[in-house]
Amino acid sequence: MYSPQIVVEALLNGLMLGAIYALIALGLTLIYGVLHIVNFAHGALLTVAMFMVWLVCARYGLDPYLAILVVAPLMFALGYGLQRFIIGPASHGKDNGILLVTLGLSIIIENALLAAFQSDTRTITTDYSFRVVELGPLLLSFPRVVGFGVTIATTILLWLVLHQTDIGKAIRAVAKEKLGASLVGISVPHVYAMTFAIGCACLAVAAGLLMPSFYVSPKTGAAFVLVAFTIVVLGGMGSIPGALIGGLLIGVVEAASSLFLGDSLGQIGIFLIFIVTLLVRPTGLFGARA
Amino acid sequence: MLEVRDLRAGYGGTEVLRGVSLDVNAGEVVAVLGSNGVGKTTLNKVLSGVVPATSGTIRFNGAALEHAAAPEIVTAGLIHVPEGRKIFPNLSVRENLELGAYCRPRRGRAAKVDQVYEIFPKLKQRARQYAGTLSGGEQQMLAIGRGLMGEPKLLILDEPSLGLSPLMVEEMFALIARLAASGLAIMLVEQNVVQSLELAGRAYIMENGFITLSGQASELKSNAELKRAYLGL
């Protein structure tokens, strides 16, 4: 058996990794909640964001955390353009159309990245990549502590945008009542694109938080998004608090199962939770009934 | 103020509006009457830019709106309070009202909300409540209040009495009369023929995508054909 200190340390580190999962799930659940589609390109777009962070850091020597300030607006613009000029028009207003278009996009993006960067894994080494923070007797990974803090701050910022600004209220209005929104003069295509853009900007933040302690290759995003899907289902499709709580929970579960079952079986706990959620509470922790 | 000429529209291959022409002048209440399924709601959706017109023209205060998108039409002051209210159930009553002024500058928004609260004191009591928790009558008030927030020059009311209790229906028509008395032009689209003709100055009768009858409300009330078709007399 492990000493309690090791267990607590592992669970706390898991909690903090879960925060970054949550950030990825946040974009996914927001897009689902408003556009009512599962964005299959989410993983590929995360990879794009991670390559952007890597490029900015490797070429211009910027710190990965500061790179967020550069990459987030770029991803925001990319997300807006993709939805407004490609996904929206190409799907002709049909939900299964959107599904196929995002799936197609993810294939195109992944292969474009393969062509441009080959399948090598790339990392950024910073002098804090392996630094630890001492919390009493506990040792916590510095990049994860930062990731946790930034995720909480991003979630609060997102909540404020959705509740305090006109565009945020318009996003929430379109999520439930498209016709009513059009009739007060809200442009639904614009709101869809803004939602997609915000989801992509969240990916940029996640990418900046991941890069100091993780690698990127053209397939990296897919692994994270699989976990993010689980979080979205666990938290309740479309629920923002659900994504946050679900992400933290999944992080802890993953840490616990890697600790007790071994690293290679770490993700088994996640998918067990996924199956149990579907069986016991298909609407998720915070999900509304369909 | 509103001039509609030979308007045609439909869904897929089915033509629903087969050449509709009508006018609404400043300050008047015009009723558009007809039973279920004759194209009244489609007409409203085309006027508010949600369903595209296949041909015909819509002029509003001189501007051509037949190809305009919804935001442009709302900004022009042509505001449609839809059948079934279509309020935002997941937003608070106050947020619903605020979004009614989405196309207007932020300045003066709070004052406008207060004006709407004066017309509908019930809404003020419910300001922080989710709109989805309101009763049917309250939701209808909210839908009209949200419409007023957009500073309408012409307000289209689609079936405002639908699904309300008889008492609430009376209240709703009294309210529409008050709005009309304040000088607002109103196009009242209703199945409730008797009460609408009491309120309106002029009326159009719609059947199968055409306007089949029009004139002063007082004359239509005594029209024998209308009586037979709608009143069973």
PDB file of C-alpha atoms in Angstrom, chain A residues 23-268:
ATOM      1  CA  LEU A  23     -10.882  23.539 -20.141  1.00  0.00           C
ATOM      2  CA  ILE A  24     -10.913  21.362 -23.269  1.00  0.00           C
ATOM      3  CA  ALA A  25     -14.352  20.026 -22.334  1.00  0.00           C
ATOM      4  CA  LEU A  26     -15.602  23.574 -21.703  1.00  0.00           C
ATOM      5  CA  GLY A  27     -15.275  24.499 -25.374  1.00  0.00           C
ATOM      6  CA  LEU A  28     -16.822  21.226 -26.456  1.00  0.00           C
ATOM      7  CA  THR A  29     -19.808  21.545 -24.130  1.00  0.00           C
ATOM      8  CA  LEU A  30     -20.376  25.208 -25.021  1.00  0.00           C
ATOM      9  CA  ILE A  31     -20.472  24.388 -28.725  1.00  0.00           C
ATOM     10  CA  TYR A  32     -22.781  21.451 -28.039  1.00  0.00           C
ATOM     11  CA  GLY A  33     -25.051  23.550 -25.832  1.00  0.00           C
ATOM     12  CA  VAL A  34     -25.522  26.291 -28.424  1.00  0.00           C
ATOM     13  CA  LEU A  35     -25.137  24.626 -31.824  1.00  0.00           C
ATOM     14  CA  HIS A  36     -26.465  21.251 -30.597  1.00  0.00           C
ATOM     15  CA  ILE A  37     -23.721  19.400 -32.427  1.00  0.00           C
ATOM     16  CA  VAL A  38     -20.723  17.420 -31.310  1.00  0.00           C
ATOM     17  CA  ASN A  39     -17.682  19.111 -32.763  1.00  0.00           C
ATOM     18  CA  PHE A  40     -15.503  16.303 -34.080  1.00  0.00           C
ATOM     19  CA  ALA A  41     -12.826  18.803 -35.088  1.00  0.00           C
ATOM     20  CA  HIS A  42     -12.222  19.776 -31.449  1.00  0.00           C
ATOM     21  CA  GLY A  43      -9.234  17.450 -31.045  1.00  0.00           C
ATOM     22  CA  ALA A  44      -7.605  18.532 -34.290  1.00  0.00           C
ATOM     23  CA  LEU A  45      -8.108  22.169 -33.317  1.00  0.00           C
ATOM     24  CA  LEU A  46      -6.437  21.503 -29.963  1.00  0.00           C
ATOM     25  CA  THR A  47      -3.481  20.076 -31.884  1.00  0.00           C
ATOM     26  CA  VAL A  48      -3.417  23.200 -34.054  1.00  0.00           C
ATOM     27  CA  ALA A  49      -3.369  25.367 -30.942  1.00  0.00           C
ATOM     28  CA  MET A  50      -0.547  23.297 -29.433  1.00  0.00           C
ATOM     29  CA  PHE A  51       1.511  23.608 -32.622  1.00  0.00           C
ATOM     30  CA  MET A  52       0.868  27.353 -32.606  1.00  0.00           C
ATOM     31  CA  VAL A  53       2.155  27.568 -29.038  1.00  0.00           C
ATOM     32  CA  TRP A  54       5.125  25.407 -29.958  1.00  0.00           C
ATOM     33  CA  LEU A  55       5.943  27.575 -33.003  1.00  0.00           C
ATOM     34  CA  VAL A  56       5.655  30.832 -31.118  1.00  0.00           C
ATOM     35  CA  CYS A  57       7.898  29.476 -28.351  1.00  0.00           C
ATOM     36  CA  ALA A  58      10.434  27.656 -30.501  1.00  0.00           C
ATOM     37  CA  ARG A  59      10.796  30.380 -33.085  1.00  0.00           C
ATOM     38  CA  TYR A  60      10.369  33.570 -31.063  1.00  0.00           C
ATOM     39  CA  GLY A  61      11.509  32.288 -27.699  1.00  0.00           C
ATOM     40  CA  LEU A  62       8.305  33.325 -25.983  1.00  0.00           C
ATOM     41  CA  ASP A  63       7.270  31.675 -22.728  1.00  0.00           C
ATOM     42  CA  PRO A  64       4.424  29.147 -23.345  1.00  0.00           C
ATOM     43  CA  TYR A  65       2.190  30.873 -20.802  1.00  0.00           C
ATOM     44  CA  LEU A  66       2.703  34.230 -22.492  1.00  0.00           C
ATOM     45  CA  ALA A  67       2.143  32.517 -25.841  1.00  0.00           C
ATOM     46  CA  ILE A  68      -1.498  32.072 -24.782  1.00  0.00           C
ATOM     47  CA  LEU A  69      -1.954  35.818 -25.240  1.00  0.00           C
ATOM     48  CA  VAL A  70      -0.849  35.464 -28.871  1.00  0.00           C
ATOM     49  CA  VAL A  71      -2.444  32.118 -29.713  1.00  0.00           C
ATOM     50  CA  ALA A  72      -5.857  32.700 -28.080  1.00  0.00           C
ATOM     51  CA  PRO A  73      -6.831  35.580 -30.417  1.00  0.00           C
ATOM     52  CA  LEU A  74      -5.538  33.591 -33.405  1.00  0.00           C
ATOM     53  CA  MET A  75      -7.590  30.538 -32.429  1.00  0.00           C
ATOM     54  CA  PHE A  76     -10.595  32.772 -31.752  1.00  0.00           C
ATOM     55  CA  ALA A  77     -10.349  34.172 -35.283  1.00  0.00           C
ATOM     56  CA  LEU A  78      -9.762  30.710 -36.772  1.00  0.00           C
ATOM     57  CA  GLY A  79     -12.806  29.317 -34.940  1.00  0.00           C
ATOM     58  CA  TYR A  80     -15.005  32.213 -36.043  1.00  0.00           C
ATOM     59  CA  GLY A  81     -13.949  31.842 -39.663  1.00  0.00           C
ATOM     60  CA  LEU A  82     -14.333  28.058 -39.696  1.00  0.00           C
ATOM     61  CA  GLN A  83     -17.894  28.149 -38.390  1.00  0.00           C
ATOM     62  CA  ARG A  84     -19.052  31.209 -40.310  1.00  0.00           C
ATOM     63  CA  PHE A  85     -17.539  30.455 -43.697  1.00  0.00           C
ATOM     64  CA  ILE A  86     -17.000  26.684 -43.822  1.00  0.00           C
ATOM     65  CA  ILE A  87     -18.975  24.620 -41.295  1.00  0.00           C
ATOM     66  CA  GLY A  88     -22.132  26.767 -41.369  1.00  0.00           C
ATOM     67  CA  PRO A  89     -22.510  27.147 -45.150  1.00  0.00           C
ATOM     68  CA  ALA A  90     -21.322  23.587 -45.922  1.00  0.00           C
ATOM     69  CA  SER A  91     -23.834  21.953 -43.599  1.00  0.00           C
ATOM     70  CA  HIS A  92     -26.928  23.687 -45.035  1.00  0.00           C
ATOM     71  CA  GLY A  93     -28.488  23.954 -41.597  1.00  0.00           C
ATOM     72  CA  LYS A  94     -28.662  20.185 -41.094  1.00  0.00           C
ATOM     73  CA  ASP A  95     -27.242  18.777 -37.869  1.00  0.00           C
ATOM     74  CA  ASN A  96     -25.832  15.638 -39.469  1.00  0.00           C
ATOM     75  CA  GLY A  97     -24.279  17.911 -42.086  1.00  0.00           C
ATOM     76  CA  ILE A  98     -22.388  19.793 -39.373  1.00  0.00           C
ATOM     77  CA  LEU A  99     -21.289  16.495 -37.860  1.00  0.00           C
ATOM     78  CA  LEU A 100     -19.813  15.275 -41.142  1.00  0.00           C
ATOM     79  CA  VAL A 101     -18.197  18.608 -41.935  1.00  0.00           C
ATOM     80  CA  THR A 102     -16.428  18.760 -38.557  1.00  0.00           C
ATOM     81  CA  LEU A 103     -15.308  15.136 -38.984  1.00  0.00           C
ATOM     82  CA  GLY A 104     -13.962  15.969 -42.431  1.00  0.00           C
ATOM     83  CA  LEU A 105     -12.234  19.059 -41.097  1.00  0.00           C
ATOM     84  CA  SER A 106     -10.488  17.055 -38.402  1.00  0.00           C
ATOM     85  CA  ILE A 107      -9.114  14.635 -41.020  1.00  0.00           C
ATOM     86  CA  ILE A 108      -7.919  17.501 -43.218  1.00  0.00           C
ATOM     87  CA  ILE A 109      -6.295  19.337 -40.304  1.00  0.00           C
ATOM     88  CA  GLU A 110      -4.531  16.266 -38.934  1.00  0.00           C
ATOM     89  CA  ASN A 111      -3.123  15.350 -42.314  1.00  0.00           C
ATOM     90  CA  ALA A 112      -2.105  18.915 -43.094  1.00  0.00           C
ATOM     91  CA  LEU A 113      -0.206  18.941 -39.800  1.00  0.00           C
ATOM     92  CA  LEU A 114       1.384  15.585 -40.667  1.00  0.00           C
ATOM     93  CA  ALA A 115       2.509  16.988 -44.003  1.00  0.00           C
ATOM     94  CA  ALA A 116       3.901  20.121 -42.404  1.00  0.00           C
ATOM     95  CA  PHE A 117       5.489  18.746 -39.230  1.00  0.00           C
ATOM     96  CA  GLN A 118       5.795  14.968 -39.833  1.00  0.00           C
ATOM     97  CA  SER A 119       4.763  12.699 -36.987  1.00  0.00           C
ATOM     98  CA  ASP A 120       7.635  13.662 -34.656  1.00  0.00           C
ATOM     99  CA  THR A 121       6.727  14.663 -31.157  1.00  0.00           C
ATOM    100  CA  ARG A 122       7.854  18.117 -30.172  1.00  0.00           C
ATOM    101  CA  THR A 123       8.325  19.569 -26.740  1.00  0.00           C
ATOM    102  CA  ILE A 124       9.172  22.856 -25.167  1.00  0.00           C
ATOM    103  CA  THR A 125      11.501  22.733 -22.240  1.00  0.00           C
ATOM    104  CA  THR A 126      11.182  25.566 -19.803  1.00  0.00           C
ATOM    105  CA  ASP A 127      13.120  25.928 -16.582  1.00  0.00           C
ATOM    106  CA  TYR A 128       9.882  25.297 -14.686  1.00  0.00           C
ATOM    107  CA  SER A 129       8.797  22.191 -16.618  1.00  0.00           C
ATOM    108  CA  PHE A 130       9.867  19.897 -13.797  1.00  0.00           C
ATOM    109  CA  ARG A 131       9.713  22.349 -10.923  1.00  0.00           C
ATOM    110  CA  VAL A 132       7.601  21.385  -7.957  1.00  0.00           C
ATOM    111  CA  VAL A 133       5.653  23.492  -5.526  1.00  0.00           C
ATOM    112  CA  GLU A 134       5.826  22.505  -1.879  1.00  0.00           C
ATOM    113  CA  LEU A 135       2.507  22.580  -0.118  1.00  0.00           C
ATOM    114  CA  GLY A 136       3.331  21.541   3.441  1.00  0.00           C
ATOM    115  CA  PRO A 137       4.623  17.995   3.057  1.00  0.00           C
ATOM    116  CA  LEU A 138       3.153  17.651  -0.459  1.00  0.00           C
ATOM    117  CA  LEU A 139       5.022  18.149  -3.710  1.00  0.00           C
ATOM    118  CA  LEU A 140       2.899  19.431  -6.574  1.00  0.00           C
ATOM    119  CA  SER A 141       3.942  19.880 -10.190  1.00  0.00           C
ATOM    120  CA  PHE A 142       4.358  23.596 -10.936  1.00  0.00           C
ATOM    121  CA  PRO A 143       2.869  23.489 -14.480  1.00  0.00           C
ATOM    122  CA  ARG A 144      -0.190  21.766 -13.069  1.00  0.00           C
ATOM    123  CA  VAL A 145      -0.649  24.331 -10.297  1.00  0.00           C
ATOM    124  CA  VAL A 146      -0.528  27.064 -12.928  1.00  0.00           C
ATOM    125  CA  GLY A 147      -2.906  25.083 -15.124  1.00  0.00           C
ATOM    126  CA  PHE A 148      -5.376  24.768 -12.283  1.00  0.00           C
ATOM    127  CA  GLY A 149      -5.310  28.473 -11.479  1.00  0.00           C
ATOM    128  CA  VAL A 150      -5.619  29.583 -15.082  1.00  0.00           C
ATOM    129  CA  THR A 151      -8.486  27.154 -15.722  1.00  0.00           C
ATOM    130  CA  ILE A 152     -10.456  28.492 -12.773  1.00  0.00           C
ATOM    131  CA  ALA A 153      -9.806  32.049 -13.938  1.00  0.00           C
ATOM    132  CA  THR A 154     -10.835  31.181 -17.517  1.00  0.00           C
ATOM    133  CA  THR A 155     -14.045  29.540 -16.331  1.00  0.00           C
ATOM    134  CA  ILE A 156     -14.957  32.590 -14.261  1.00  0.00           C
ATOM    135  CA  LEU A 157     -14.190  34.844 -17.214  1.00  0.00           C
ATOM    136  CA  LEU A 158     -16.351  32.697 -19.495  1.00  0.00           C
ATOM    137  CA  TRP A 159     -19.191  32.764 -16.968  1.00  0.00           C
ATOM    138  CA  LEU A 160     -18.971  36.562 -16.782  1.00  0.00           C
ATOM    139  CA  VAL A 161     -18.995  36.883 -20.562  1.00  0.00           C
ATOM    140  CA  LEU A 162     -22.057  34.632 -20.820  1.00  0.00           C
ATOM    141  CA  HIS A 163     -23.993  36.428 -18.080  1.00  0.00           C
ATOM    142  CA  GLN A 164     -22.894  40.057 -18.213  1.00  0.00           C
ATOM    143  CA  THR A 165     -22.358  40.925 -21.872  1.00  0.00           C
ATOM    144  CA  ASP A 166     -24.883  41.302 -24.682  1.00  0.00           C
ATOM    145  CA  ILE A 167     -23.162  38.712 -26.852  1.00  0.00           C
ATOM    146  CA  GLY A 168     -23.075  36.293 -23.909  1.00  0.00           C
ATOM    147  CA  LYS A 169     -26.785  36.706 -23.280  1.00  0.00           C
ATOM    148  CA  ALA A 170     -27.379  36.315 -27.021  1.00  0.00           C
ATOM    149  CA  ILE A 171     -25.403  33.044 -26.964  1.00  0.00           C
ATOM    150  CA  ARG A 172     -27.547  31.717 -24.113  1.00  0.00           C
ATOM    151  CA  ALA A 173     -30.704  32.906 -25.862  1.00  0.00           C
ATOM    152  CA  VAL A 174     -29.812  31.193 -29.148  1.00  0.00           C
ATOM    153  CA  ALA A 175     -29.016  27.974 -27.263  1.00  0.00           C
ATOM    154  CA  LYS A 176     -32.680  27.573 -26.263  1.00  0.00           C
ATOM    155  CA  GLU A 177     -34.753  29.721 -28.608  1.00  0.00           C
ATOM    156  CA  LYS A 178     -33.376  30.369 -32.077  1.00  0.00           C
ATOM    157  CA  LEU A 179     -36.536  31.879 -33.564  1.00  0.00           C
ATOM    158  CA  GLY A 180     -37.092  34.194 -30.596  1.00  0.00           C
ATOM    159  CA  ALA A 181     -33.471  35.302 -30.878  1.00  0.00           C
ATOM    160  CA  SER A 182     -33.809  36.115 -34.585  1.00  0.00           C
ATOM    161  CA  LEU A 183     -36.919  38.167 -33.861  1.00  0.00           C
ATOM    162  CA  VAL A 184     -35.099  40.477 -31.442  1.00  0.00           C
ATOM    163  CA  GLY A 185     -32.478  41.001 -34.151  1.00  0.00           C
ATOM    164  CA  ILE A 186     -29.782  38.592 -33.035  1.00  0.00           C
ATOM    165  CA  SER A 187     -27.871  37.196 -36.019  1.00  0.00           C
ATOM    166  CA  VAL A 188     -27.851  33.450 -35.390  1.00  0.00           C
ATOM    167  CA  PRO A 189     -24.928  32.699 -37.776  1.00  0.00           C
ATOM    168  CA  HIS A 190     -22.856  35.332 -35.942  1.00  0.00           C
ATOM    169  CA  VAL A 191     -23.718  33.855 -32.539  1.00  0.00           C
ATOM    170  CA  TYR A 192     -22.853  30.351 -33.766  1.00  0.00           C
ATOM    171  CA  ALA A 193     -19.501  31.599 -35.025  1.00  0.00           C
ATOM    172  CA  MET A 194     -18.803  33.504 -31.787  1.00  0.00           C
ATOM    173  CA  THR A 195     -19.564  30.351 -29.792  1.00  0.00           C
ATOM    174  CA  PHE A 196     -17.229  28.298 -31.942  1.00  0.00           C
ATOM    175  CA  ALA A 197     -14.605  31.028 -31.599  1.00  0.00           C
ATOM    176  CA  ILE A 198     -14.849  31.050 -27.810  1.00  0.00           C
ATOM    177  CA  GLY A 199     -14.556  27.250 -27.781  1.00  0.00           C
ATOM    178  CA  CYS A 200     -11.378  27.502 -29.870  1.00  0.00           C
ATOM    179  CA  ALA A 201      -9.952  30.241 -27.653  1.00  0.00           C
ATOM    180  CA  CYS A 202     -10.422  27.891 -24.669  1.00  0.00           C
ATOM    181  CA  LEU A 203      -8.370  25.320 -26.598  1.00  0.00           C
ATOM    182  CA  ALA A 204      -5.608  27.891 -27.023  1.00  0.00           C
ATOM    183  CA  VAL A 205      -5.503  28.432 -23.265  1.00  0.00           C
ATOM    184  CA  ALA A 206      -5.410  24.658 -22.702  1.00  0.00           C
ATOM    185  CA  ALA A 207      -2.619  24.337 -25.273  1.00  0.00           C
ATOM    186  CA  GLY A 208      -0.504  26.965 -23.539  1.00  0.00           C
ATOM    187  CA  LEU A 209      -1.018  25.220 -20.193  1.00  0.00           C
ATOM    188  CA  LEU A 210      -0.158  21.778 -21.600  1.00  0.00           C
ATOM    189  CA  MET A 211       2.968  22.593 -23.588  1.00  0.00           C
ATOM    190  CA  PRO A 212       5.429  23.113 -20.698  1.00  0.00           C
ATOM    191  CA  SER A 213       4.845  19.551 -19.496  1.00  0.00           C
ATOM    192  CA  PHE A 214       3.535  17.745 -22.565  1.00  0.00           C
ATOM    193  CA  TYR A 215       4.507  17.061 -26.163  1.00  0.00           C
ATOM    194  CA  VAL A 216       2.683  17.745 -29.384  1.00  0.00           C
ATOM    195  CA  SER A 217       2.380  15.604 -32.497  1.00  0.00           C
ATOM    196  CA  PRO A 218      -0.366  15.722 -35.136  1.00  0.00           C
ATOM    197  CA  LYS A 219      -2.343  13.105 -33.169  1.00  0.00           C
ATOM    198  CA  THR A 220      -2.019  14.599 -29.686  1.00  0.00           C
ATOM    199  CA  GLY A 221      -5.337  16.402 -29.582  1.00  0.00           C
ATOM    200  CA  ALA A 222      -7.389  13.298 -30.291  1.00  0.00           C
ATOM    201  CA  ALA A 223      -6.333  11.617 -27.027  1.00  0.00           C
ATOM    202  CA  PHE A 224      -7.381  14.623 -24.959  1.00  0.00           C
ATOM    203  CA  VAL A 225     -10.681  15.052 -26.716  1.00  0.00           C
ATOM    204  CA  LEU A 226     -11.675  11.464 -26.040  1.00  0.00           C
ATOM    205  CA  VAL A 227     -11.364  12.288 -22.344  1.00  0.00           C
ATOM    206  CA  ALA A 228     -13.155  15.589 -22.910  1.00  0.00           C
ATOM    207  CA  PHE A 229     -16.125  13.779 -24.472  1.00  0.00           C
ATOM    208  CA  THR A 230     -16.376  11.667 -21.335  1.00  0.00           C
ATOM    209  CA  ILE A 231     -16.341  14.813 -19.219  1.00  0.00           C
ATOM    210  CA  VAL A 232     -19.060  16.445 -21.291  1.00  0.00           C
ATOM    211  CA  VAL A 233     -21.279  13.381 -20.860  1.00  0.00           C
ATOM    212  CA  LEU A 234     -20.464  13.086 -17.159  1.00  0.00           C
ATOM    213  CA  GLY A 235     -21.107  16.770 -16.452  1.00  0.00           C
ATOM    214  CA  GLY A 236     -24.216  16.982 -18.625  1.00  0.00           C
ATOM    215  CA  MET A 237     -24.133  17.904 -22.310  1.00  0.00           C
ATOM    216  CA  GLY A 238     -24.026  21.688 -22.626  1.00  0.00           C
ATOM    217  CA  SER A 239     -23.452  22.429 -18.934  1.00  0.00           C
ATOM    218  CA  ILE A 240     -20.497  24.677 -18.087  1.00  0.00           C
ATOM    219  CA  PRO A 241     -20.358  23.922 -14.337  1.00  0.00           C
ATOM    220  CA  GLY A 242     -20.753  20.277 -15.367  1.00  0.00           C
ATOM    221  CA  ALA A 243     -17.665  20.482 -17.567  1.00  0.00           C
ATOM    222  CA  LEU A 244     -15.604  22.017 -14.765  1.00  0.00           C
ATOM    223  CA  ILE A 245     -16.677  19.606 -12.027  1.00  0.00           C
ATOM    224  CA  GLY A 246     -16.635  16.664 -14.435  1.00  0.00           C
ATOM    225  CA  GLY A 247     -13.107  17.542 -15.570  1.00  0.00           C
ATOM    226  CA  LEU A 248     -11.758  17.753 -12.043  1.00  0.00           C
ATOM    227  CA  LEU A 249     -13.448  14.474 -11.144  1.00  0.00           C
ATOM    228  CA  ILE A 250     -12.052  12.679 -14.194  1.00  0.00           C
ATOM    229  CA  GLY A 251      -8.572  13.974 -13.400  1.00  0.00           C
ATOM    230  CA  VAL A 252      -8.785  12.506  -9.892  1.00  0.00           C
ATOM    231  CA  VAL A 253     -10.168   9.200 -11.197  1.00  0.00           C
ATOM    232  CA  GLU A 254      -7.390   8.930 -13.751  1.00  0.00           C
ATOM    233  CA  ALA A 255      -4.749   9.643 -11.112  1.00  0.00           C
ATOM    234  CA  ALA A 256      -6.260   7.104  -8.745  1.00  0.00           C
ATOM    235  CA  SER A 257      -6.483   4.362 -11.354  1.00  0.00           C
ATOM    236  CA  SER A 258      -2.923   4.968 -12.576  1.00  0.00           C
ATOM    237  CA  LEU A 259      -1.711   4.829  -9.005  1.00  0.00           C
ATOM    238  CA  PHE A 260      -3.476   1.622  -8.087  1.00  0.00           C
ATOM    239  CA  LEU A 261      -3.704  -0.174 -11.453  1.00  0.00           C
ATOM    240  CA  GLY A 262      -0.506   1.089 -13.059  1.00  0.00           C
ATOM    241  CA  ASP A 263       0.175   3.850 -15.566  1.00  0.00           C
ATOM    242  CA  SER A 264      -0.901   1.921 -18.632  1.00  0.00           C
ATOM    243  CA  LEU A 265      -4.342   1.291 -17.148  1.00  0.00           C
ATOM    244  CA  GLY A 266      -4.768   4.892 -15.989  1.00  0.00           C
ATOM    245  CA  GLN A 267      -7.529   5.678 -18.439  1.00  0.00           C
ATOM    246  CA  ILE A 268      -9.580   2.594 -17.679  1.00  0.00           C
TER     247      ILE A 268
END
